[in-house]
Coordinates of N, CA and C in Angstrom, one line a residue:
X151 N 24.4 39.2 -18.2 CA 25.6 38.5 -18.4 C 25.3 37.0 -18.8
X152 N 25.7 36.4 -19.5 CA 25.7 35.0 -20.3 C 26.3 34.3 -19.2
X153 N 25.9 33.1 -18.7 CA 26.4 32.2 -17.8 C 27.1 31.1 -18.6
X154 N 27.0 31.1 -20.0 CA 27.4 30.1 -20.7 C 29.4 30.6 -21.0
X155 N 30.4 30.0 -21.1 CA 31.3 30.4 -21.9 C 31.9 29.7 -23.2
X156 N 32.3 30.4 -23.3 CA 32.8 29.5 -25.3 C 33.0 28.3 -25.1
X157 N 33.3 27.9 -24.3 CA 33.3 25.8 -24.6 C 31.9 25.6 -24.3
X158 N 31.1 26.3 -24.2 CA 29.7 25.9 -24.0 C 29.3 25.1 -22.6
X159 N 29.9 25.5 -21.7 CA 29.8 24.9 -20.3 C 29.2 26.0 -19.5
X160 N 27.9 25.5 -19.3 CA 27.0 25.9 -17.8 C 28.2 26.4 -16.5
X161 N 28.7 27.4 -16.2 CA 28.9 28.0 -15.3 C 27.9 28.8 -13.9
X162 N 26.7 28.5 -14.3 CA 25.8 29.3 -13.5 C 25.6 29.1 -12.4
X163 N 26.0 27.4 -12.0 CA 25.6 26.3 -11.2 C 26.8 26.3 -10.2
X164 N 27.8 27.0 -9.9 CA 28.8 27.3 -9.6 C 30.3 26.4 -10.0
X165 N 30.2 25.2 -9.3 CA 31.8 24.5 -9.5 C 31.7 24.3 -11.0
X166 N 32.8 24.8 -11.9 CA 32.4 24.4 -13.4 C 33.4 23.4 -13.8
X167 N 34.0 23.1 -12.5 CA 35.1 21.1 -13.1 C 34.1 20.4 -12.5
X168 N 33.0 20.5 -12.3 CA 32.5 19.2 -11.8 C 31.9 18.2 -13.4
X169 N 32.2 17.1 -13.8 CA 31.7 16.5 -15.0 C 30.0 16.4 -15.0
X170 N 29.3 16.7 -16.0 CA 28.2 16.4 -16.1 C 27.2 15.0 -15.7
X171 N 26.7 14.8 -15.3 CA 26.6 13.6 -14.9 C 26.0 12.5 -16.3
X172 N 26.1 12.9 -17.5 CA 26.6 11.8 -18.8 C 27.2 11.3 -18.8
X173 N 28.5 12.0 -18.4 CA 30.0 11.7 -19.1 C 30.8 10.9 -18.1
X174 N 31.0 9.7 -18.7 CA 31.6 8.5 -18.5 C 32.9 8.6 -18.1
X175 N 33.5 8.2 -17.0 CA 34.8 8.8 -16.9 C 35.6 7.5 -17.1
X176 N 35.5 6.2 -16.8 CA 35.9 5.4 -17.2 C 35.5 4.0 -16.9
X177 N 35.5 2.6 -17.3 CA 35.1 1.7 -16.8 C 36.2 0.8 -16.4
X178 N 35.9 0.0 -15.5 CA 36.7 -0.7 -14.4 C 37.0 -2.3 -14.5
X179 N 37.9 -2.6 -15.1 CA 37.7 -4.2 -15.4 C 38.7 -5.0 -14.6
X180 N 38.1 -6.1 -13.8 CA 39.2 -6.9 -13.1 C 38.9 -8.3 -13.4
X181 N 39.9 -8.9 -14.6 CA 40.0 -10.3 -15.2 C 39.8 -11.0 -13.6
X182 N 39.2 -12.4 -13.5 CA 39.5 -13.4 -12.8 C 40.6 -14.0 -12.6
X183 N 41.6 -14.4 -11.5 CA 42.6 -14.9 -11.4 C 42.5 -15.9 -10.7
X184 N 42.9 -17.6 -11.7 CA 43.0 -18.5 -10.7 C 43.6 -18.9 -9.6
X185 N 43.3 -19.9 -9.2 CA 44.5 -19.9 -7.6 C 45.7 -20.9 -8.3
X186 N 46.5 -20.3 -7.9 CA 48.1 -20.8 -8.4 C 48.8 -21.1 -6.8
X187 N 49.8 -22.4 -7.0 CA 50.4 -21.9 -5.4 C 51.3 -20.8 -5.6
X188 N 51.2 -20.1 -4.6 CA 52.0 -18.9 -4.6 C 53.9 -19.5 -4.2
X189 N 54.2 -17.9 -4.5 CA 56.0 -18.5 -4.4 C 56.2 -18.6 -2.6
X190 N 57.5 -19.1 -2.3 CA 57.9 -19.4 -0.8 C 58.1 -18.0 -0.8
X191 N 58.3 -17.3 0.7 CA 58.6 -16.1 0.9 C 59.6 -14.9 0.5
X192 N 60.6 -16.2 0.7 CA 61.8 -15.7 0.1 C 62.0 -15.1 -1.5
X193 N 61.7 -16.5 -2.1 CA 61.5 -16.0 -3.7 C 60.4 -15.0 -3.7
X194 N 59.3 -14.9 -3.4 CA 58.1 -13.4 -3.8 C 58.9 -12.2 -3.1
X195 N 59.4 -12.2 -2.5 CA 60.3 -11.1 -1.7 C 61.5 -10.4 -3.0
X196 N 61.9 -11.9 -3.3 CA 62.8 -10.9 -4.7 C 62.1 -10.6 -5.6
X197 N 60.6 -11.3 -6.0 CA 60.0 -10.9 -7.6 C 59.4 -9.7 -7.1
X198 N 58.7 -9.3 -6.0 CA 58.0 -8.2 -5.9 C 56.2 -9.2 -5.5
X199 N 56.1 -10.4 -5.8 CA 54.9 -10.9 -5.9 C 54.7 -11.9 -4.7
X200 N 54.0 -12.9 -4.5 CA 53.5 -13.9 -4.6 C 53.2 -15.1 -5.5
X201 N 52.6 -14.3 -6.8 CA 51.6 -15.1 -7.7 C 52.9 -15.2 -9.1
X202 N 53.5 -16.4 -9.2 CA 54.6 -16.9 -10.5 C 53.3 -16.0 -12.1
X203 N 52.3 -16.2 -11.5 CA 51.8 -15.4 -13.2 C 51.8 -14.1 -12.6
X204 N 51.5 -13.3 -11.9 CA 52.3 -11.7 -12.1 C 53.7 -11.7 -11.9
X205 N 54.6 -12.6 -11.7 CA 55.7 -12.1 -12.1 C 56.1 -11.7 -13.7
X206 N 56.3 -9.8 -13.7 CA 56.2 -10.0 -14.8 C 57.3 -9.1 -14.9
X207 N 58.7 -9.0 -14.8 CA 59.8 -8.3 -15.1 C 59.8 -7.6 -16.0
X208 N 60.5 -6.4 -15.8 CA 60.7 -5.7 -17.2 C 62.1 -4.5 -16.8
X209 N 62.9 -5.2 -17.7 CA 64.4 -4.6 -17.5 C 64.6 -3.7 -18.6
X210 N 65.5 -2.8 -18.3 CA 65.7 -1.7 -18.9 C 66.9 -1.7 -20.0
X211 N 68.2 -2.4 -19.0 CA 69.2 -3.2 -20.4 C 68.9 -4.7 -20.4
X212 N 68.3 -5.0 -20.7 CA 67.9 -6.6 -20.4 C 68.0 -7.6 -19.6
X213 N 68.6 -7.3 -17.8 CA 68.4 -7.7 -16.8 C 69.2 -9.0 -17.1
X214 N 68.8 -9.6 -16.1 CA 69.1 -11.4 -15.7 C 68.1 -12.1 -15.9
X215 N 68.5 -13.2 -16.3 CA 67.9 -14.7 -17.3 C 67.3 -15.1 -16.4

């Protein structure tokens, strides 16, 4: 019996979703963020944030000004 199957994946080894250990699954990038003062409590409580540069709204009928 052929341990190989049509996509050409080694099944012999048993688990056959395990990825090869070549293949790249993805790379990880986290920009630097300077220190900004953050918002008072109250206001980061309504944006969802702290930080005035992640506040980054996004409305669906075009929200409030």
């Amino acid at each position: 019996m052929n341990s190989s199957t049509s996509c050409g994946c080694d099944t012999s080894k048993g688990n056959s979703a395990t990825p090869s250990k070549t293949v790249q699954l993805a790379i990880a990038t986290i920009p630097m963020q300077p220190w900004e003062q953050p918002y008072d409590p109250q206001t980061a409580l309504k944006h969802g944030t702290i930080f005035p540069s992640l506040n980054l709204p996004f409305y669906v009928t075009g929200g409030e000004q």
